[in-house]
Coordinates of C-alpha atoms and ligand atoms in Angstrom, one line a residue:
Chain F
X18 CA 1.2 16.6 3.1
X19 CA 3.8 14.5 1.4
X20 CA 4.0 10.9 0.0
X21 CA 2.6 8.5 2.6
X22 CA 3.5 5.2 0.9
X23 CA 5.3 3.4 -1.9
X24 CA 4.0 0.3 -3.7
X25 CA 6.2 -1.9 -5.9
X26 CA 5.2 -4.7 -8.2
X27 CA 7.7 -7.2 -9.6
X28 CA 7.8 -10.6 -11.2
X29 CA 10.5 -12.5 -13.2
X30 CA 13.8 -11.1 -12.1
X31 CA 12.2 -9.2 -9.2
X32 CA 14.4 -10.6 -6.4
X33 CA 17.5 -9.0 -7.9
X34 CA 15.7 -5.8 -8.9
X35 CA 14.2 -5.3 -5.5
X36 CA 17.6 -5.8 -3.9
X37 CA 19.2 -3.2 -6.1
X38 CA 16.5 -0.6 -5.3
X39 CA 16.0 -1.3 -1.6
X40 CA 19.7 -1.5 -0.9
X41 CA 20.3 2.2 -1.3
X42 CA 17.5 3.4 1.0
X43 CA 18.4 4.6 4.5
X44 CA 17.4 2.7 7.6
X45 CA 15.0 5.5 8.6
X46 CA 13.3 5.8 5.2
X47 CA 10.3 7.9 6.1
X48 CA 7.4 6.0 4.4
X49 CA 6.2 2.4 4.3
X50 CA 6.9 0.3 1.2
X51 CA 4.6 -2.4 0.2
X52 CA 5.7 -5.0 -2.3
X53 CA 3.9 -7.6 -4.4
X54 CA 6.5 -10.0 -6.0
X55 CA 5.2 -13.0 -7.9
X56 CA 6.4 -16.0 -6.1
X57 CA 5.6 -19.7 -5.9
X58 CA 2.8 -20.5 -3.6
X59 CA 4.8 -23.1 -1.8
X60 CA 7.8 -20.9 -0.9
X61 CA 8.6 -19.8 2.6
X62 CA 9.7 -16.4 3.6
X63 CA 13.3 -16.6 2.2
X64 CA 12.8 -13.5 0.1
X65 CA 12.0 -11.4 3.1
X66 CA 15.0 -12.8 5.0
X67 CA 17.3 -12.3 2.1
X68 CA 16.3 -8.7 1.5
X69 CA 16.3 -7.9 5.2
X70 CA 19.9 -9.2 5.4
X71 CA 21.3 -7.1 2.6
X72 CA 19.2 -3.9 3.1
X73 CA 19.4 -1.1 5.7
X74 CA 15.6 -0.7 5.8
X75 CA 13.9 -3.5 7.6
X76 CA 12.1 -6.1 5.4
X77 CA 9.4 -8.5 6.5
X78 CA 6.4 -10.5 5.3
X79 CA 3.2 -8.4 5.8
X80 CA 1.0 -9.6 8.7
X81 CA -2.7 -9.4 8.8
X82 CA -4.1 -6.1 10.2
X83 CA -0.8 -4.6 11.1
X84 CA -0.2 -0.9 10.5
X85 CA 2.0 0.0 7.6
X86 CA 4.8 2.0 9.2
X87 CA 7.7 4.1 8.0
X88 CA 11.1 2.5 7.6
X89 CA 9.6 -0.9 6.9
X90 CA 9.2 -2.9 3.8
X91 CA 6.3 -5.3 3.7
X92 CA 6.2 -8.2 1.2
X93 CA 3.0 -10.0 0.2
X94 CA 3.2 -13.5 1.7
X95 CA 3.2 -16.3 -1.0
X96 CA -0.3 -17.3 -2.0
X97 CA -2.0 -14.2 -0.5
X98 CA -3.1 -11.0 -2.0
X99 CA -1.9 -7.9 -0.1
X100 CA -4.3 -5.0 0.4
X101 CA -4.1 -1.7 2.3
X102 CA -7.1 -0.3 4.2
X103 CA -7.9 3.4 4.3
X104 CA -6.6 3.6 7.9
X105 CA -3.3 2.2 6.7
X106 CA -3.8 -1.3 8.2
X107 CA -2.8 -4.3 6.1
X108 CA -5.3 -6.9 4.9
X109 CA -4.6 -10.2 3.3
X110 CA -6.9 -12.3 1.0
X111 CA -6.9 -15.8 -0.5
X112 CA -9.4 -14.8 -3.1
X113 CA -8.9 -16.2 -6.6
X114 CA -5.8 -15.5 -8.5
X115 CA -5.9 -12.3 -10.6
X116 CA -4.3 -12.8 -14.0
X117 CA -2.8 -16.0 -12.7
X118 CA -1.1 -14.3 -9.8
X119 CA -1.5 -14.4 -6.1
X120 CA -0.2 -12.0 -4.8
X121 CA -1.5 -9.8 -7.6
X122 CA 0.2 -6.4 -8.2
X123 CA -3.1 -4.9 -9.5
X124 CA -4.8 -5.8 -6.2
X125 CA -2.2 -4.1 -4.1
X126 CA -1.9 -1.0 -6.3
X127 CA -5.7 -0.5 -6.6
X128 CA -6.3 -0.8 -2.9
X129 CA -3.3 1.5 -2.1
X130 CA -4.6 4.1 -4.6
X131 CA -7.9 4.1 -2.7
X132 CA -6.1 4.4 0.7
X133 CA -3.4 7.0 -0.1
X134 CA -4.8 8.8 -3.2
X135 CA -2.2 11.3 -4.4
X136 CA 0.2 10.6 -1.6
X137 CA 1.3 7.4 -3.2
X138 CA 4.2 6.3 -5.4
X139 CA 3.7 3.2 -7.6
X140 CA 6.6 1.4 -9.3
X141 CA 6.4 -1.4 -11.8
X142 CA 9.5 -3.5 -12.3
X143 CA 10.7 -6.4 -14.4
X144 CA 8.2 -9.2 -15.3
X145 CA 7.0 -11.4 -18.1
X146 CA 3.3 -10.6 -17.9
X147 CA 1.1 -7.5 -17.7
X148 CA 0.2 -7.5 -14.0
X149 CA 0.4 -4.0 -12.5
X150 CA -0.6 -1.9 -15.5
X151 CA -4.2 -1.6 -14.4
X152 CA -3.2 -0.7 -10.9
X153 CA -0.6 1.8 -12.1
X154 CA -3.2 3.5 -14.2
X155 CA -5.5 3.8 -11.2
X156 CA -2.6 5.3 -9.2
X157 CA -2.1 7.9 -12.0
X158 CA -5.9 8.6 -12.1
X159 CA -5.7 9.4 -8.4
X160 CA -2.8 11.8 -8.9
X161 CA -0.2 9.5 -7.4
X162 CA 3.3 9.4 -8.8
X163 CA 4.1 6.6 -11.3
X164 CA 7.5 5.1 -12.0
X165 CA 8.4 2.2 -14.4
X166 CA 11.7 0.4 -14.7
X167 CA 13.2 1.2 -18.1
X168 CA 12.4 -2.0 -20.1
X169 CA 15.9 -2.0 -21.5
X170 CA 17.3 -2.6 -18.0
X171 CA 14.7 -5.3 -17.2
X172 CA 15.4 -9.0 -17.2
X173 CA 11.8 -9.4 -18.6
X174 CA 10.5 -6.4 -20.3
X175 CA 6.8 -7.3 -20.9
X176 CA 5.5 -6.0 -17.6
X177 CA 7.2 -2.6 -17.7
X178 CA 6.2 -2.2 -21.4
X179 CA 2.6 -3.0 -20.6
X180 CA 2.6 -0.4 -17.7
X181 CA 4.0 2.2 -20.0
X182 CA 1.3 1.4 -22.6
X183 CA -1.5 1.6 -20.0
X184 CA -0.9 5.1 -18.7
X185 CA 1.3 8.2 -19.1
X186 CA 3.9 7.3 -16.5
X187 CA 5.9 10.1 -14.8
X188 CA 9.3 8.4 -14.8
X189 CA 10.8 5.7 -16.9
X190 CA 14.0 5.0 -15.1
X191 CA 17.0 2.5 -15.4
X192 CA 16.9 0.0 -12.6
X193 CA 20.1 1.2 -10.9
X194 CA 18.8 4.7 -10.6
X195 CA 15.3 4.0 -9.1
X196 CA 16.6 3.8 -5.5
X197 CA 18.3 7.2 -5.7
X198 CA 15.3 8.7 -7.4
X199 CA 13.1 7.6 -4.5
X200 CA 15.6 9.1 -2.0
X201 CA 15.4 12.4 -3.9
X202 CA 11.7 12.5 -4.3
X203 CA 11.0 11.5 -0.7
X204 CA 13.5 14.0 0.7
X205 CA 12.1 16.8 -1.5
X206 CA 8.5 16.0 -1.1
X207 CA 7.7 14.4 2.2
X208 CA 6.6 17.0 4.7
X209 CA 6.2 19.5 1.9
X210 CA 4.3 18.7 -1.2
X211 CA 4.1 22.0 -3.0
X212 CA 3.0 21.9 -6.6
X213 CA -0.4 20.6 -5.6
X214 CA -3.6 22.6 -5.0
Chain H
X25 CA -11.0 16.9 -15.6
X26 CA -11.4 13.2 -15.6
X27 CA -8.6 12.8 -13.1
X28 CA -10.3 14.9 -10.4
X29 CA -13.4 12.8 -10.7
X30 CA -11.4 9.9 -9.2
X31 CA -10.8 11.6 -5.9
X32 CA -14.4 12.9 -5.6
X33 CA -15.8 9.6 -6.5
X34 CA -13.8 7.8 -3.9
X35 CA -15.5 9.6 -1.2
X36 CA -18.9 9.1 -2.7
X37 CA -18.3 5.5 -3.4
X38 CA -17.4 4.9 0.2
X39 CA -20.7 6.4 1.3
X40 CA -22.6 4.4 -1.3
X41 CA -20.9 1.2 0.0
X42 CA -22.0 2.0 3.5
X43 CA -25.6 2.5 2.3
X44 CA -25.5 -0.7 0.3
X45 CA -24.2 -2.8 3.3
X46 CA -26.8 -1.2 5.6
X47 CA -29.5 -2.0 3.1
X48 CA -28.5 -5.6 2.9
X49 CA -28.4 -5.8 6.7
X50 CA -31.8 -4.2 7.3
X51 CA -33.5 -6.1 4.6
X52 CA -32.0 -9.6 4.8
X53 CA -30.0 -9.7 8.1
X54 CA -26.7 -10.5 6.5
X55 CA -24.2 -8.2 8.2
X56 CA -21.1 -7.2 6.2
X57 CA -20.7 -3.8 7.8
X58 CA -17.6 -4.8 9.8
X59 CA -15.9 -6.7 7.0
X60 CA -12.5 -5.4 5.7
X61 CA -13.4 -2.3 3.7
X62 CA -10.7 -2.8 1.0
X63 CA -12.0 -6.4 0.5
X64 CA -15.6 -5.3 0.2
X65 CA -14.8 -2.5 -2.2
X66 CA -12.9 -4.9 -4.5
X67 CA -15.8 -7.4 -4.5
X68 CA -18.5 -4.7 -5.1
X69 CA -16.5 -3.0 -7.9
X70 CA -15.9 -6.4 -9.4
X71 CA -19.7 -7.2 -9.5
X72 CA -20.4 -3.7 -10.8
X73 CA -18.1 -4.1 -13.7
X74 CA -19.7 -7.4 -14.6
X75 CA -23.3 -6.1 -14.3
X76 CA -25.3 -3.7 -16.3
X77 CA -25.6 -1.4 -13.3
X78 CA -24.1 2.1 -13.5
X79 CA -23.4 2.8 -9.8
X80 CA -23.3 1.3 -6.4
X81 CA -26.5 3.1 -5.6
X82 CA -28.2 1.3 -8.4
X83 CA -26.9 -1.9 -7.0
X84 CA -28.5 -1.0 -3.7
X85 CA -31.9 -0.6 -5.4
X86 CA -31.4 -3.9 -7.2
X87 CA -30.5 -5.9 -4.2
X88 CA -33.6 -4.6 -2.2
X89 CA -36.0 -5.7 -5.0
X90 CA -34.3 -8.9 -6.2
X91 CA -33.6 -11.7 -3.9
X92 CA -31.6 -13.6 -6.6
X93 CA -29.2 -10.7 -6.9
X94 CA -28.7 -11.0 -3.1
X95 CA -27.5 -14.6 -3.7
X96 CA -25.1 -13.3 -6.3
X97 CA -23.7 -10.7 -3.9
X98 CA -23.4 -13.3 -1.1
X99 CA -21.3 -15.5 -3.4
X100 CA -19.2 -12.5 -4.3
X101 CA -18.6 -11.5 -0.7
X102 CA -17.8 -15.0 0.6
X103 CA -14.5 -15.9 -0.9
X104 CA -14.8 -19.7 -1.1
X105 CA -11.3 -20.6 -2.2
X106 CA -10.1 -23.6 -0.3
X107 CA -8.0 -26.8 -0.5
X108 CA -7.6 -30.2 1.1
X109 CA -4.8 -30.2 3.6
X110 CA -4.1 -26.5 3.0
X111 CA -0.8 -25.6 4.7
X112 CA 0.3 -29.1 5.4
X113 CA 2.5 -28.2 8.4
X114 CA -0.7 -27.1 10.2
X115 CA -2.1 -30.7 10.0
X116 CA 1.3 -32.1 10.9
X117 CA 1.5 -30.0 14.0
X118 CA -2.1 -30.8 14.8
X119 CA -1.2 -34.5 14.7
X120 CA 1.8 -34.1 16.9
X121 CA 0.5 -31.6 19.5
X122 CA -3.3 -31.8 19.6
X123 CA -4.1 -35.5 18.8
X124 CA -2.3 -36.9 21.9
X125 CA -4.5 -34.8 24.1
X126 CA -7.7 -35.7 22.2
X127 CA -6.8 -39.4 22.6
X128 CA -7.4 -38.9 26.4
X129 CA -11.1 -38.0 25.8
X130 CA -13.9 -40.5 25.4
X131 CA -15.8 -38.2 23.1
X132 CA -14.7 -35.3 20.9
X133 CA -16.5 -32.4 19.4
X134 CA -15.0 -30.5 16.6
X135 CA -16.3 -27.3 14.9
X136 CA -15.1 -26.1 11.5
X137 CA -16.4 -22.6 11.2
X138 CA -16.4 -21.1 7.6
X139 CA -15.8 -24.6 6.1
X140 CA -16.6 -23.5 2.5
X141 CA -17.1 -26.5 0.2
X142 CA -15.8 -29.0 2.7
X143 CA -12.2 -29.8 1.6
X144 CA -10.9 -28.7 5.0
X145 CA -13.4 -30.8 6.9
X146 CA -12.7 -34.0 5.0
X147 CA -9.0 -33.4 5.5
X148 CA -9.7 -33.4 9.3
X149 CA -11.9 -36.5 9.0
X150 CA -9.1 -38.3 7.2
X151 CA -6.6 -37.2 9.9
X152 CA -8.8 -38.3 12.8
X153 CA -9.5 -41.6 11.1
X154 CA -5.9 -42.4 10.7
X155 CA -5.3 -41.5 14.3
X156 CA -8.1 -43.8 15.4
X157 CA -10.3 -41.0 16.7
X158 CA -12.9 -40.6 14.1
X159 CA -15.5 -43.0 15.6
X160 CA -15.7 -41.0 18.8
X161 CA -15.8 -37.6 17.1
X162 CA -18.7 -35.4 16.1
X163 CA -17.8 -32.8 13.6
X164 CA -19.9 -29.7 13.0
X165 CA -19.1 -28.0 9.8
X166 CA -20.7 -24.6 9.3
X167 CA -20.7 -21.7 6.8
X168 CA -23.1 -18.9 6.1
X169 CA -23.2 -19.7 2.4
X170 CA -25.7 -22.5 1.8
X171 CA -24.6 -23.1 -1.8
X172 CA -21.1 -24.1 -0.7
X173 CA -22.6 -26.2 2.1
X174 CA -24.5 -28.2 -0.5
X175 CA -21.2 -28.8 -2.4
X176 CA -19.6 -29.9 0.8
X177 CA -22.3 -32.4 1.4
X178 CA -21.8 -33.9 -2.0
X179 CA -18.0 -34.3 -1.5
X180 CA -17.3 -34.3 -5.3
X181 CA -14.3 -32.4 -6.4
X182 CA -12.5 -31.7 -9.7
X183 CA -9.9 -34.3 -10.5
X184 CA -7.5 -31.6 -11.6
X185 CA -6.9 -30.7 -8.0
X186 CA -6.0 -34.2 -6.8
X187 CA -2.3 -33.8 -7.6
X188 CA -2.0 -30.8 -5.3
X189 CA -4.1 -32.5 -2.6
X190 CA -2.0 -35.6 -2.8
X191 CA 1.2 -33.5 -2.4
X192 CA -0.4 -31.7 0.6
X193 CA -1.6 -34.9 2.2
X194 CA 1.9 -36.4 2.0
X195 CA 3.5 -33.3 3.5
X196 CA 0.9 -33.2 6.3
X197 CA 2.1 -36.5 7.7
X198 CA -0.6 -38.7 6.1
X199 CA -0.2 -42.3 7.0
X200 CA -1.3 -44.2 3.9
X201 CA -2.0 -43.3 0.3
X202 CA -4.3 -40.5 -0.5
X203 CA -5.8 -42.6 -3.3
X204 CA -7.4 -44.7 -0.6
X205 CA -9.9 -41.9 0.1
X206 CA -11.5 -41.2 -3.3
X207 CA -12.9 -42.8 -6.4
X208 CA -12.2 -41.1 -9.7
X209 CA -15.1 -40.7 -12.2
X210 CA -14.6 -38.8 -15.4
X211 CA -13.2 -35.4 -14.5
X212 CA -14.2 -35.6 -10.8
X213 CA -13.4 -37.6 -7.7
X214 CA -15.9 -38.6 -5.1
X215 CA -14.6 -38.9 -1.6
X216 CA -15.1 -42.1 0.4
X217 CA -18.6 -41.8 1.9
X218 CA -17.6 -43.2 5.3
X219 CA -15.8 -39.9 5.8
X220 CA -19.1 -38.2 6.1
X221 CA -20.5 -40.4 8.8
X222 CA -19.7 -38.1 11.7
X223 CA -20.1 -34.7 10.0
X224 CA -23.1 -32.5 10.4
X225 CA -23.2 -29.6 8.0
X226 CA -25.1 -26.5 9.1
X227 CA -25.9 -22.9 8.2
X228 CA -24.2 -20.6 10.8
X229 CA -23.2 -17.0 10.5
X230 CA -20.3 -16.0 12.7
X231 CA -21.3 -12.4 12.8
X232 CA -25.0 -12.8 13.8
X233 CA -25.4 -16.3 15.2
X234 CA -24.6 -17.6 18.7
X235 CA -22.3 -19.9 20.6
X236 CA -21.8 -23.5 19.6
X237 CA -21.2 -25.1 23.0
X238 CA -18.6 -27.3 24.6
X239 CA -16.2 -27.8 21.7
X240 CA -12.9 -29.6 22.1
X241 CA -11.6 -28.2 18.9
X242 CA -12.5 -25.1 16.8
X243 CA -11.0 -24.7 13.3
X244 CA -11.6 -21.4 11.6
X245 CA -9.1 -20.7 8.9
X246 CA -8.9 -17.9 6.4
X247 CA -12.2 -16.4 7.4
X248 CA -11.1 -13.8 9.9
X249 CA -8.8 -12.1 7.4
X250 CA -12.0 -10.7 5.8
X251 CA -13.1 -9.0 9.0
X252 CA -12.0 -5.8 10.6
X253 CA -10.3 -5.8 14.0
X254 CA -13.4 -5.2 16.0
X255 CA -15.3 -8.0 14.3
X256 CA -12.3 -10.3 14.7
X257 CA -12.4 -9.7 18.4
X258 CA -16.1 -10.4 18.6
X259 CA -15.6 -13.7 16.8
X260 CA -12.7 -14.6 19.1
X261 CA -15.1 -14.1 22.0
X262 CA -17.6 -16.4 20.4
X263 CA -14.9 -19.1 20.0
X264 CA -13.7 -18.6 23.5
X265 CA -17.2 -19.1 24.8
X266 CA -17.8 -22.1 22.6
X267 CA -14.6 -24.0 23.7
X268 CA -14.3 -26.2 26.7
X269 CA -11.4 -25.6 29.1
X270 CA -8.3 -26.9 27.5
X271 CA -10.0 -26.9 24.1
X272 CA -8.0 -26.0 21.0
X273 CA -8.4 -23.2 18.5
X274 CA -6.7 -23.3 15.0
X275 CA -6.8 -20.3 12.7
X276 CA -5.2 -19.5 9.4
X277 CA -1.5 -19.2 9.1
X278 CA -1.8 -15.5 8.5
X279 CA -4.3 -14.9 11.3
X280 CA -3.5 -14.4 14.9
X281 CA -4.9 -14.1 18.3
X282 CA -1.9 -12.0 19.1
X283 CA -3.4 -8.6 18.4
X284 CA -6.7 -9.5 20.0
X285 CA -8.2 -9.1 23.5
X286 CA -8.2 -12.8 24.0
X287 CA -4.5 -13.5 23.8
X288 CA -4.0 -14.0 27.6
X289 CA -6.9 -16.4 27.8
X290 CA -5.1 -18.9 25.6
X291 CA -1.7 -20.8 25.7
X292 CA 0.2 -20.8 22.4
X293 CA 0.8 -24.3 21.0
X294 CA 2.3 -23.1 17.8
X295 CA 2.7 -19.4 17.0
X296 CA 3.8 -20.2 13.5
X297 CA 0.9 -22.5 12.7
X298 CA -1.6 -20.6 14.9
X299 CA -2.8 -23.3 17.2
X300 CA -3.9 -22.1 20.6
X301 CA -5.3 -23.8 23.7
X302 CA -7.9 -22.3 26.0
X303 CA -6.6 -21.9 29.5
X304 CA -8.3 -23.6 32.3
X305 CA -10.7 -21.3 34.1
X306 CA -10.9 -21.4 37.9
Ligands
SAM20 C1 -11.6 -18.5 2.1 S1 -12.8 -19.6 2.7 C2 -12.0 -20.6 3.9 C3 -12.3 -22.0 3.7 C4 -11.5 -22.9 4.6 N1 -11.7 -22.7 6.0 C5 -10.0 -22.9 4.3 O1 -9.2 -22.3 5.0 O2 -9.6 -23.4 3.3 C6 -13.8 -18.5 3.7 C7 -15.2 -19.0 4.1 O3 -15.8 -18.3 5.1 C8 -17.1 -18.1 4.9 N2 -17.6 -17.0 5.7 C9 -17.4 -15.7 5.4 N3 -18.1 -14.9 6.3 C10 -18.7 -15.8 7.1 C11 -19.6 -15.6 8.2 N4 -20.0 -14.4 8.7 N5 -20.1 -16.7 8.9 C12 -19.8 -17.9 8.4 N6 -19.0 -18.2 7.4 C13 -18.5 -17.1 6.7 C14 -17.3 -18.0 3.4 O4 -18.6 -18.3 3.0 C15 -16.2 -18.9 2.9 O5 -16.7 -20.2 2.6

């Protein structure tokens, strides 16, 4: 058993940060990536289009009850929470904002931790609030791998700092190195996850 | 180790949730067993964290013996978040594509399923009024949550939301000024009471109640996302059977007939805005 999914949470400055990370991943990246980026509720899907254009992996807005599949990046649609079911299907929700955010990073991370347990990587990026720290803590408690963008490399450092304060994270990594770190971890670990059991 | 508890607990919690939903169904007839699991778990854990209860099993005991607690859970499970003219392009396309067909009918029946506190229903009432169709329309507005139905009947909404609603109304192709449709009082607005004239509010559960016959239009937005795929299919069947030939079905922007068994039985009016038309049966 290896990692089965990656979840990423980002806010202020996230568009650029996501580009820098996703750009270096190969087209056939072997696990699905689910992203909650804080975004105005009136925006269309320009973020997905933009990232899809500049990245080798395919990027799209997540659709209701579609299966999260490898080589694909799923963005939470504006004004919806993104959740993963235990069978890997995607669910959306319009329930109330969580700490002022919809999509909420915590909602995505908590549901993903339940769905993938230890086979999950959670990443908190730049942002000016503290969304994501509860979710990252939950991922850690379920033995998933936790990565936080080095606050010194973040446009807004509050969110990574809050995440680092909330749990003992595995990697604190400069923005430009996160993509390569993922390539390394996934190559090393997917298909063989020794070190457990 | 605290950390290992997490994994063991997950398995047990899933079982406890199944027992809880089974208990609610057997005792009260409300069936949440085929709702999205991730969604139900969030709502249940949320209620647990607000309550004095120590476990989901205790919650099961509580709900069996305390009817008031059931009402609390029903409110937790039915996400009532709604807006007037939510997704303005939906209404715009409805005006352009559906209204011209409705104009050819002498009498129109519209069903809003999962109408919550009524904002969506009054939006439709305004649209139909502006198109000159309201007087020959009967709207059935249903939800399984009677508390929100009462709110819907009152048609009183917070004044803070009016700015957003006015914006939505304008974007939706509204023909006059949104201010024509409400009176402001302190921190609320009350909608023009003539909008209510053709609306019947009723308690109806999409999971356990039956067909609502011979509709020209069914609107059910942002309800199906809370159901699993099997239940979605079951509800599409209910809608299919409740629609007349050539009747229209509108679902939420993120919901789709596409992955369901009923896709071939409908023509797509707008895939983006999820408006479908029931094909004519031989
Ligand atoms: C998020 S609201 C959607 C309101 C409105 N249609 C909109 O799109 O703005 C979902 C509504 O579905 C209702 N609902 C959930 N399950 C239901 C069921 N089984 N039968 C009828 N209504 C249900 C809830 O009570 C809630 O009011």
